[in-house]
Structures are given as structure tokens and as C-alpha cells.
Amino acid sequence: MRILIVEDSLTMRNILTKMLNQMAMEDLCYATNGMEALNMLDDVELILTDINMPIMDGITLLQHLRKDVEHCHIPTIVITSTGEEKKVIQALSEGAVDYITKPLTFNVLAKKLRKQLNIDPIEDAAYAPPIQDDAVVPEDEKISENLEEELGEINKHVIQQAKDMFLARHGRLFCEVCGFDFEAAYGEIGRNYIEFHFDRPASELQKGTQVTSKDIRLVCANCHQVLHMKHPYMSVSQLEKIIRL
């Protein structure tokens, strides 16, 4: 079955991917916000969406889904943070079938999916062997994934400089790998939106690392996900070669 993960955090997308893969669910697609998700609903059988996202949040996504005759039947589970009870109630009133509170654990996610997909617990043998909740992501990968986001927070001015330089060269922001242009796809609301990726081995990245705009590549959510899909991670140039085959 195809599951759409709507989540703006690369780390969370990776964690969800690893958990779902452990359940032998590998037909996954990704969106970084609700607006992007609305264009990816064909053949989707389940949606896992964060509530808090840029451009279009999870609540607004649910509201659009309710009005979409073709896709309103797709069960949607929202992912929320502790202390967001009001948002959970609103999400359920807008059509969400269930919710999961961060931090995510394998057992809770598996239980929620079994409920929505009508999988009998006895069929768990079809799943990969259960894993411990605190071992979902190998520690070295968890560190490097979190570190990329932490470095991004520390070096916001460098990220912006990389975007400004890219805009000066090309006149617009688009994925350096596949060419996806958020503004072209979503109009004004997608202007100047793009994800960043440190195109250096994780072993070279430390919290005290001095980064420059040359270390940063601008990519879309799907290419970013693929770059982090296997360990050691691919470089942007390696992924470009794969796409051009």
C-alpha cells in the first residue's frame, strides 16, 4: 500500500521511513507541507501528517481533503507534539481518523496502523521482527541527521547567503538535482521555499564546524529524502548521475 508522509522535518521523515520499513511498508512518498501533499494523493491509501508545517499546515490539509470528493476517503493520522490537545481535537473534527504524539515509538505507530488497516495482531508475523523503541534509528545516523538541522539553525545566515547566491545566478530557486520549482508548482505561496543539504560527509560535520555557502546544496523534499536513504549518504553529484541515467 502507498503511504504519504507529510512532514517538513527531514529527521522525522527518516524516522517514520525506518519504522514503516520495519513493518515491510516500503511504498512511501513524501511531502514537506499540505500544499505539496494535495498534488500527490493519487494511489495513496494512508496519510501520516504533521500538524505544524510551513506553507500549509496539517489542519488546513484536512480541510481541503474533506472537500475533495475523489480523495476524502483516505484515512489520515496526524502527528502532534505534547501539549497540543486543542489542535488534536480540531484535527479529529476536520476528519483525522487518529493521532500520534511525539516522540514517536515503533509500537505506538504499529498499533495505530493495525487499527486503520484492519490488520489482525496475529498477522504481525508478516512484519519484520519488532525492534526496541529507542533503537529505531542507528545512533550514528540519528546524530548526523539531527546535526544537519542543528547546523542549519546555527548557520541560518549562511543558508540564506546560499539561497541569495543561487537566486542571483538563476533568478529562481529550484532543486539542484531534479529541477523541481516550488513557486512554479504552487504559485506565490511556494516562492523562495527550498530545503538545504550539507553536501559533505557526516563524519566531517561537527557542531563547531565552520560552514560556507559552498557546502550547501538546495534540494526538494524527495531528493533530500533519497540523499539520506542509505548509509553512508549519497552526495548530490551521485544522485544527479542516477537521475540522468
C-alpha positions as protocol buffer text, in pm:
chain_id: "A"
residue {
  index: 1
  type: MET
  ca { x: 0 y: 0 z: 0 }
}
residue {
  index: 2
  type: ARG
  ca { x: 115 y: 354 z: -65 }
}
residue {
  index: 3
  type: ILE
  ca { x: 159 y: 582 z: 237 }
}
residue {
  index: 4
  type: LEU
  ca { x: 208 y: 957 z: 204 }
}
residue {
  index: 5
  type: ILE
  ca { x: 426 y: 1113 z: 475 }
}
residue {
  index: 6
  type: VAL
  ca { x: 365 y: 1487 z: 511 }
}
residue {
  index: 7
  type: GLU
  ca { x: 639 y: 1627 z: 733 }
}
residue {
  index: 8
  type: ASP
  ca { x: 873 y: 1926 z: 696 }
}
residue {
  index: 9
  type: SER
  ca { x: 1147 y: 1781 z: 919 }
}
residue {
  index: 10
  type: LEU
  ca { x: 1392 y: 1556 z: 737 }
}
residue {
  index: 11
  type: THR
  ca { x: 1480 y: 1383 z: 1063 }
}
residue {
  index: 12
  type: MET
  ca { x: 1114 y: 1295 z: 1129 }
}
residue {
  index: 13
  type: ARG
  ca { x: 1069 y: 1175 z: 770 }
}
residue {
  index: 14
  type: ASN
  ca { x: 1367 y: 945 z: 813 }
}
residue {
  index: 15
  type: ILE
  ca { x: 1243 y: 812 z: 1147 }
}
residue {
  index: 16
  type: LEU
  ca { x: 898 y: 738 z: 1002 }
}
residue {
  index: 17
  type: THR
  ca { x: 1055 y: 574 z: 697 }
}
residue {
  index: 18
  type: LYS
  ca { x: 1267 y: 342 z: 910 }
}
residue {
  index: 19
  type: MET
  ca { x: 971 y: 248 z: 1128 }
}
residue {
  index: 20
  type: LEU
  ca { x: 746 y: 176 z: 830 }
}
residue {
  index: 21
  type: ASN
  ca { x: 1019 y: -23 z: 657 }
}
residue {
  index: 22
  type: GLN
  ca { x: 1043 y: -236 z: 970 }
}
residue {
  index: 23
  type: MET
  ca { x: 674 y: -317 z: 911 }
}
residue {
  index: 24
  type: ALA
  ca { x: 751 y: -415 z: 549 }
}
residue {
  index: 25
  type: MET
  ca { x: 584 y: -97 z: 424 }
}
residue {
  index: 26
  type: GLU
  ca { x: 812 y: 44 z: 158 }
}
residue {
  index: 27
  type: ASP
  ca { x: 579 y: 214 z: -93 }
}
residue {
  index: 28
  type: LEU
  ca { x: 623 y: 560 z: 56 }
}
residue {
  index: 29
  type: CYS
  ca { x: 606 y: 911 z: -86 }
}
residue {
  index: 30
  type: TYR
  ca { x: 688 y: 1241 z: 81 }
}
residue {
  index: 31
  type: ALA
  ca { x: 566 y: 1599 z: 101 }
}
residue {
  index: 32
  type: THR
  ca { x: 702 y: 1880 z: 317 }
}
residue {
  index: 33
  type: ASN
  ca { x: 370 y: 2062 z: 359 }
}
residue {
  index: 34
  type: GLY
  ca { x: -1 y: 2029 z: 294 }
}
residue {
  index: 35
  type: MET
  ca { x: 6 y: 2218 z: -35 }
}
residue {
  index: 36
  type: GLU
  ca { x: 260 y: 1978 z: -177 }
}
residue {
  index: 37
  type: ALA
  ca { x: 62 y: 1680 z: -44 }
}
residue {
  index: 38
  type: LEU
  ca { x: -256 y: 1785 z: -227 }
}
residue {
  index: 39
  type: ASN
  ca { x: -78 y: 1719 z: -557 }
}
residue {
  index: 40
  type: MET
  ca { x: 35 y: 1369 z: -454 }
}
residue {
  index: 41
  type: LEU
  ca { x: -289 y: 1197 z: -349 }
}
residue {
  index: 42
  type: ASP
  ca { x: -339 y: 960 z: -643 }
}
residue {
  index: 43
  type: ASP
  ca { x: -300 y: 594 z: -534 }
}
residue {
  index: 44
  type: VAL
  ca { x: -235 y: 698 z: -172 }
}
residue {
  index: 45
  type: GLU
  ca { x: -410 y: 470 z: 80 }
}
residue {
  index: 46
  type: LEU
  ca { x: -300 y: 633 z: 406 }
}
residue {
  index: 47
  type: ILE
  ca { x: -165 y: 973 z: 509 }
}
residue {
  index: 48
  type: LEU
  ca { x: 64 y: 1045 z: 804 }
}
residue {
  index: 49
  type: THR
  ca { x: 85 y: 1421 z: 851 }
}
residue {
  index: 50
  type: ASP
  ca { x: 245 y: 1658 z: 1095 }
}
residue {
  index: 51
  type: ILE
  ca { x: 23 y: 1940 z: 1218 }
}
residue {
  index: 52
  type: ASN
  ca { x: 276 y: 2224 z: 1227 }
}
residue {
  index: 53
  type: MET
  ca { x: 430 y: 2291 z: 885 }
}
residue {
  index: 54
  type: PRO
  ca { x: 511 y: 2594 z: 667 }
}
residue {
  index: 55
  type: ILE
  ca { x: 305 y: 2696 z: 362 }
}
residue {
  index: 56
  type: MET
  ca { x: 9 y: 2474 z: 456 }
}
residue {
  index: 57
  type: ASP
  ca { x: -29 y: 2302 z: 794 }
}
residue {
  index: 58
  type: GLY
  ca { x: -194 y: 1969 z: 870 }
}
residue {
  index: 59
  type: ILE
  ca { x: -526 y: 2119 z: 981 }
}
residue {
  index: 60
  type: THR
  ca { x: -566 y: 2307 z: 653 }
}
residue {
  index: 61
  type: LEU
  ca { x: -469 y: 1992 z: 462 }
}
residue {
  index: 62
  type: LEU
  ca { x: -751 y: 1805 z: 637 }
}
residue {
  index: 63
  type: GLN
  ca { x: -996 y: 2082 z: 548 }
}
residue {
  index: 64
  type: HIS
  ca { x: -902 y: 2054 z: 181 }
}
residue {
  index: 65
  type: LEU
  ca { x: -929 y: 1676 z: 192 }
}
residue {
  index: 66
  type: ARG
  ca { x: -1284 y: 1696 z: 329 }
}
residue {
  index: 67
  type: LYS
  ca { x: -1386 y: 1897 z: 22 }
}
residue {
  index: 68
  type: ASP
  ca { x: -1209 y: 1663 z: -223 }
}
residue {
  index: 69
  type: VAL
  ca { x: -1468 y: 1410 z: -337 }
}
residue {
  index: 70
  type: GLU
  ca { x: -1205 y: 1191 z: -501 }
}
residue {
  index: 71
  type: HIS
  ca { x: -970 y: 1169 z: -203 }
}
residue {
  index: 72
  type: CYS
  ca { x: -1176 y: 1243 z: 109 }
}
residue {
  index: 73
  type: HIS
  ca { x: -1188 y: 870 z: 189 }
}
residue {
  index: 74
  type: ILE
  ca { x: -812 y: 845 z: 253 }
}
residue {
  index: 75
  type: PRO
  ca { x: -756 y: 783 z: 627 }
}
residue {
  index: 76
  type: THR
  ca { x: -531 y: 1049 z: 778 }
}
residue {
  index: 77
  type: ILE
  ca { x: -336 y: 1016 z: 1101 }
}
residue {
  index: 78
  type: VAL
  ca { x: -195 y: 1340 z: 1243 }
}
residue {
  index: 79
  type: ILE
  ca { x: 135 y: 1367 z: 1427 }
}
residue {
  index: 80
  type: THR
  ca { x: 143 y: 1622 z: 1705 }
}
residue {
  index: 81
  type: SER
  ca { x: 360 y: 1745 z: 1990 }
}
residue {
  index: 82
  type: THR
  ca { x: 283 y: 1715 z: 2359 }
}
residue {
  index: 83
  type: GLY
  ca { x: 61 y: 1997 z: 2480 }
}
residue {
  index: 84
  type: GLU
  ca { x: -130 y: 2044 z: 2153 }
}
residue {
  index: 85
  type: GLU
  ca { x: -458 y: 1892 z: 2272 }
}
residue {
  index: 86
  type: LYS
  ca { x: -667 y: 2170 z: 2115 }
}
residue {
  index: 87
  type: LYS
  ca { x: -507 y: 2106 z: 1776 }
}
residue {
  index: 88
  type: VAL
  ca { x: -570 y: 1733 z: 1812 }
}
residue {
  index: 89
  type: ILE
  ca { x: -938 y: 1796 z: 1880 }
}
residue {
  index: 90
  type: GLN
  ca { x: -956 y: 2029 z: 1581 }
}
residue {
  index: 91
  type: ALA
  ca { x: -780 y: 1774 z: 1358 }
}
residue {
  index: 92
  type: LEU
  ca { x: -1021 y: 1498 z: 1460 }
}
residue {
  index: 93
  type: SER
  ca { x: -1316 y: 1729 z: 1395 }
}
residue {
  index: 94
  type: GLU
  ca { x: -1175 y: 1800 z: 1047 }
}
residue {
  index: 95
  type: GLY
  ca { x: -1164 y: 1432 z: 957 }
}
residue {
  index: 96
  type: ALA
  ca { x: -843 y: 1283 z: 1100 }
}
residue {
  index: 97
  type: VAL
  ca { x: -900 y: 921 z: 1199 }
}
residue {
  index: 98
  type: ASP
  ca { x: -637 y: 914 z: 1474 }
}
residue {
  index: 99
  type: TYR
  ca { x: -334 y: 1093 z: 1614 }
}
residue {
  index: 100
  type: ILE
  ca { x: 17 y: 1013 z: 1740 }
}
residue {
  index: 101
  type: THR
  ca { x: 207 y: 1224 z: 1989 }
}
residue {
  index: 102
  type: LYS
  ca { x: 581 y: 1284 z: 1956 }
}
residue {
  index: 103
  type: PRO
  ca { x: 826 y: 1139 z: 2038 }
}
residue {
  index: 104
  type: LEU
  ca { x: 726 y: 858 z: 1805 }
}
residue {
  index: 105
  type: THR
  ca { x: 770 y: 497 z: 1907 }
}
residue {
  index: 106
  type: PHE
  ca { x: 755 y: 189 z: 1688 }
}
residue {
  index: 107
  type: ASN
  ca { x: 494 y: 11 z: 1899 }
}
residue {
  index: 108
  type: VAL
  ca { x: 250 y: 303 z: 1902 }
}
residue {
  index: 109
  type: LEU
  ca { x: 282 y: 360 z: 1526 }
}
residue {
  index: 110
  type: ALA
  ca { x: 234 y: -12 z: 1456 }
}
residue {
  index: 111
  type: LYS
  ca { x: -75 y: -22 z: 1678 }
}
residue {
  index: 112
  type: LYS
  ca { x: -230 y: 281 z: 1506 }
}
residue {
  index: 113
  type: LEU
  ca { x: -163 y: 138 z: 1159 }
}
residue {
  index: 114
  type: ARG
  ca { x: -302 y: -204 z: 1251 }
}
residue {
  index: 115
  type: LYS
  ca { x: -622 y: -33 z: 1364 }
}
residue {
  index: 116
  type: GLN
  ca { x: -664 y: 169 z: 1042 }
}
residue {
  index: 117
  type: LEU
  ca { x: -556 y: -106 z: 803 }
}
residue {
  index: 118
  type: ASN
  ca { x: -759 y: -377 z: 978 }
}
residue {
  index: 119
  type: ILE
  ca { x: -451 y: -590 z: 1036 }
}
residue {
  index: 120
  type: ASP
  ca { x: -516 y: -859 z: 1295 }
}
residue {
  index: 121
  type: PRO
  ca { x: -241 y: -875 z: 1560 }
}
residue {
  index: 122
  type: ILE
  ca { x: -189 y: -1241 z: 1468 }
}
residue {
  index: 123
  type: GLU
  ca { x: -74 y: -1122 z: 1127 }
}
residue {
  index: 124
  type: ASP
  ca { x: 221 y: -941 z: 1283 }
}
residue {
  index: 125
  type: ALA
  ca { x: 433 y: -1229 z: 1160 }
}
residue {
  index: 126
  type: ALA
  ca { x: 418 y: -1051 z: 824 }
}
residue {
  index: 127
  type: TYR
  ca { x: 608 y: -765 z: 987 }
}
residue {
  index: 128
  type: ALA
  ca { x: 978 y: -762 z: 1043 }
}
residue {
  index: 129
  type: PRO
  ca { x: 1075 y: -864 z: 1399 }
}
residue {
  index: 130
  type: PRO
  ca { x: 980 y: -590 z: 1648 }
}
residue {
  index: 131
  type: ILE
  ca { x: 1256 y: -351 z: 1742 }
}
residue {
  index: 132
  type: GLN
  ca { x: 1311 y: -156 z: 2061 }
}
residue {
  index: 133
  type: ASP
  ca { x: 1160 y: 191 z: 2063 }
}
residue {
  index: 134
  type: ASP
  ca { x: 1492 y: 355 z: 2139 }
}
residue {
  index: 135
  type: ALA
  ca { x: 1670 y: 169 z: 1857 }
}
residue {
  index: 136
  type: VAL
  ca { x: 1460 y: 280 z: 1562 }
}
residue {
  index: 137
  type: VAL
  ca { x: 1741 y: 487 z: 1414 }
}
residue {
  index: 138
  type: PRO
  ca { x: 2102 y: 369 z: 1446 }
}
residue {
  index: 139
  type: GLU
  ca { x: 2280 y: 614 z: 1675 }
}
residue {
  index: 140
  type: ASP
  ca { x: 2534 y: 732 z: 1420 }
}
residue {
  index: 141
  type: GLU
  ca { x: 2257 y: 812 z: 1171 }
}
residue {
  index: 142
  type: LYS
  ca { x: 2045 y: 985 z: 1435 }
}
residue {
  index: 143
  type: ILE
  ca { x: 2336 y: 1209 z: 1526 }
}
residue {
  index: 144
  type: SER
  ca { x: 2417 y: 1304 z: 1168 }
}
residue {
  index: 145
  type: GLU
  ca { x: 2052 y: 1371 z: 1075 }
}
residue {
  index: 146
  type: ASN
  ca { x: 1990 y: 1588 z: 1382 }
}
residue {
  index: 147
  type: LEU
  ca { x: 2323 y: 1757 z: 1329 }
}
residue {
  index: 148
  type: GLU
  ca { x: 2226 y: 1873 z: 981 }
}
residue {
  index: 149
  type: GLU
  ca { x: 1922 y: 2052 z: 1123 }
}
residue {
  index: 150
  type: GLU
  ca { x: 2122 y: 2189 z: 1417 }
}
residue {
  index: 151
  type: LEU
  ca { x: 2391 y: 2322 z: 1186 }
}
residue {
  index: 152
  type: GLY
  ca { x: 2118 y: 2480 z: 976 }
}
residue {
  index: 153
  type: GLU
  ca { x: 1987 y: 2664 z: 1283 }
}
residue {
  index: 154
  type: ILE
  ca { x: 2336 y: 2779 z: 1380 }
}
residue {
  index: 155
  type: ASN
  ca { x: 2422 y: 2890 z: 1027 }
}
residue {
  index: 156
  type: LYS
  ca { x: 2095 y: 3048 z: 915 }
}
residue {
  index: 157
  type: HIS
  ca { x: 2281 y: 3342 z: 763 }
}
residue {
  index: 158
  type: VAL
  ca { x: 2494 y: 3104 z: 554 }
}
residue {
  index: 159
  type: ILE
  ca { x: 2183 y: 2918 z: 436 }
}
residue {
  index: 160
  type: GLN
  ca { x: 2029 y: 3249 z: 331 }
}
residue {
  index: 161
  type: GLN
  ca { x: 2352 y: 3351 z: 160 }
}
residue {
  index: 162
  type: ALA
  ca { x: 2347 y: 3026 z: -39 }
}
residue {
  index: 163
  type: LYS
  ca { x: 1987 y: 3097 z: -145 }
}
residue {
  index: 164
  type: ASP
  ca { x: 2070 y: 3457 z: -237 }
}
residue {
  index: 165
  type: MET
  ca { x: 2366 y: 3348 z: -448 }
}
residue {
  index: 166
  type: PHE
  ca { x: 2154 y: 3082 z: -622 }
}
residue {
  index: 167
  type: LEU
  ca { x: 1884 y: 3339 z: -694 }
}
residue {
  index: 168
  type: ALA
  ca { x: 2142 y: 3580 z: -833 }
}
residue {
  index: 169
  type: ARG
  ca { x: 2272 y: 3311 z: -1070 }
}
residue {
  index: 170
  type: HIS
  ca { x: 1942 y: 3157 z: -1179 }
}
residue {
  index: 171
  type: GLY
  ca { x: 1670 y: 3408 z: -1099 }
}
residue {
  index: 172
  type: ARG
  ca { x: 1464 y: 3148 z: -908 }
}
residue {
  index: 173
  type: LEU
  ca { x: 1503 y: 2868 z: -651 }
}
residue {
  index: 174
  type: PHE
  ca { x: 1475 y: 2508 z: -770 }
}
residue {
  index: 175
  type: CYS
  ca { x: 1608 y: 2165 z: -676 }
}
residue {
  index: 176
  type: GLU
  ca { x: 1966 y: 2126 z: -791 }
}
residue {
  index: 177
  type: VAL
  ca { x: 1908 y: 1755 z: -853 }
}
residue {
  index: 178
  type: CYS
  ca { x: 1572 y: 1720 z: -1030 }
}
residue {
  index: 179
  type: GLY
  ca { x: 1487 y: 2083 z: -1109 }
}
residue {
  index: 180
  type: PHE
  ca { x: 1161 y: 2093 z: -906 }
}
residue {
  index: 181
  type: ASP
  ca { x: 1047 y: 2455 z: -859 }
}
residue {
  index: 182
  type: PHE
  ca { x: 810 y: 2517 z: -566 }
}
residue {
  index: 183
  type: GLU
  ca { x: 693 y: 2854 z: -700 }
}
residue {
  index: 184
  type: ALA
  ca { x: 621 y: 2710 z: -1044 }
}
residue {
  index: 185
  type: ALA
  ca { x: 418 y: 2430 z: -885 }
}
residue {
  index: 186
  type: TYR
  ca { x: 238 y: 2621 z: -608 }
}
residue {
  index: 187
  type: GLY
  ca { x: 247 y: 2983 z: -718 }
}
residue {
  index: 188
  type: GLU
  ca { x: 312 y: 3273 z: -482 }
}
residue {
  index: 189
  type: ILE
  ca { x: 287 y: 3055 z: -170 }
}
residue {
  index: 190
  type: GLY
  ca { x: 584 y: 2847 z: -284 }
}
residue {
  index: 191
  type: ARG
  ca { x: 811 y: 3142 z: -363 }
}
residue {
  index: 192
  type: ASN
  ca { x: 1160 y: 3119 z: -211 }
}
residue {
  index: 193
  type: TYR
  ca { x: 1087 y: 2780 z: -49 }
}
residue {
  index: 194
  type: ILE
  ca { x: 1352 y: 2509 z: -79 }
}
residue {
  index: 195
  type: GLU
  ca { x: 1527 y: 2262 z: 152 }
}
residue {
  index: 196
  type: PHE
  ca { x: 1902 y: 2269 z: 220 }
}
residue {
  index: 197
  type: HIS
  ca { x: 2151 y: 1984 z: 233 }
}
residue {
  index: 198
  type: PHE
  ca { x: 2511 y: 1984 z: 357 }
}
residue {
  index: 199
  type: ASP
  ca { x: 2699 y: 1815 z: 76 }
}
residue {
  index: 200
  type: ARG
  ca { x: 2981 y: 1692 z: 298 }
}
residue {
  index: 201
  type: PRO
  ca { x: 3023 y: 1354 z: 469 }
}
residue {
  index: 202
  type: ALA
  ca { x: 2856 y: 1342 z: 810 }
}
residue {
  index: 203
  type: SER
  ca { x: 3192 y: 1246 z: 962 }
}
residue {
  index: 204
  type: GLU
  ca { x: 3322 y: 1591 z: 869 }
}
residue {
  index: 205
  type: LEU
  ca { x: 3029 y: 1772 z: 1029 }
}
residue {
  index: 206
  type: GLN
  ca { x: 3063 y: 1864 z: 1394 }
}
residue {
  index: 207
  type: LYS
  ca { x: 2869 y: 2119 z: 1598 }
}
residue {
  index: 208
  type: GLY
  ca { x: 3165 y: 2353 z: 1582 }
}
residue {
  index: 209
  type: THR
  ca { x: 3207 y: 2310 z: 1207 }
}
residue {
  index: 210
  type: GLN
  ca { x: 3251 y: 2628 z: 1010 }
}
residue {
  index: 211
  type: VAL
  ca { x: 3035 y: 2602 z: 701 }
}
residue {
  index: 212
  type: THR
  ca { x: 3017 y: 2824 z: 395 }
}
residue {
  index: 213
  type: SER
  ca { x: 2761 y: 2866 z: 119 }
}
residue {
  index: 214
  type: LYS
  ca { x: 2972 y: 2628 z: -93 }
}
residue {
  index: 215
  type: ASP
  ca { x: 2887 y: 2345 z: 150 }
}
residue {
  index: 216
  type: ILE
  ca { x: 2512 y: 2389 z: 97 }
}
residue {
  index: 217
  type: ARG
  ca { x: 2303 y: 2242 z: -184 }
}
residue {
  index: 218
  type: LEU
  ca { x: 1941 y: 2335 z: -245 }
}
residue {
  index: 219
  type: VAL
  ca { x: 1708 y: 2039 z: -296 }
}
residue {
  index: 220
  type: CYS
  ca { x: 1340 y: 1939 z: -292 }
}
residue {
  index: 221
  type: ALA
  ca { x: 1195 y: 1713 z: -22 }
}
residue {
  index: 222
  type: ASN
  ca { x: 1201 y: 1394 z: -231 }
}
residue {
  index: 223
  type: CYS
  ca { x: 1563 y: 1434 z: -341 }
}
residue {
  index: 224
  type: HIS
  ca { x: 1660 y: 1525 z: 15 }
}
residue {
  index: 225
  type: GLN
  ca { x: 1494 y: 1206 z: 136 }
}
residue {
  index: 226
  type: VAL
  ca { x: 1678 y: 993 z: -120 }
}
residue {
  index: 227
  type: LEU
  ca { x: 2012 y: 1155 z: -29 }
}
residue {
  index: 228
  type: HIS
  ca { x: 1960 y: 1031 z: 329 }
}
residue {
  index: 229
  type: MET
  ca { x: 1806 y: 697 z: 239 }
}
residue {
  index: 230
  type: LYS
  ca { x: 2117 y: 478 z: 269 }
}
residue {
  index: 231
  type: HIS
  ca { x: 2423 y: 494 z: 490 }
}
residue {
  index: 232
  type: PRO
  ca { x: 2675 y: 625 z: 402 }
}
residue {
  index: 233
  type: TYR
  ca { x: 2471 y: 902 z: 242 }
}
residue {
  index: 234
  type: MET
  ca { x: 2494 y: 986 z: -125 }
}
residue {
  index: 235
  type: SER
  ca { x: 2631 y: 1316 z: -246 }
}
residue {
  index: 236
  type: VAL
  ca { x: 2426 y: 1546 z: -467 }
}
residue {
  index: 237
  type: SER
  ca { x: 2654 y: 1470 z: -763 }
}
residue {
  index: 238
  type: GLN
  ca { x: 2597 y: 1095 z: -715 }
}
residue {
  index: 239
  type: LEU
  ca { x: 2220 y: 1140 z: -712 }
}
residue {
  index: 240
  type: GLU
  ca { x: 2239 y: 1364 z: -1020 }
}
residue {
  index: 241
  type: LYS
  ca { x: 2414 y: 1083 z: -1208 }
}
residue {
  index: 242
  type: ILE
  ca { x: 2143 y: 834 z: -1109 }
}
residue {
  index: 243
  type: ILE
  ca { x: 1865 y: 1065 z: -1231 }
}
residue {
  index: 244
  type: ARG
  ca { x: 2041 y: 1125 z: -1561 }
}
residue {
  index: 245
  type: LEU
  ca { x: 2089 y: 754 z: -1641 }
}
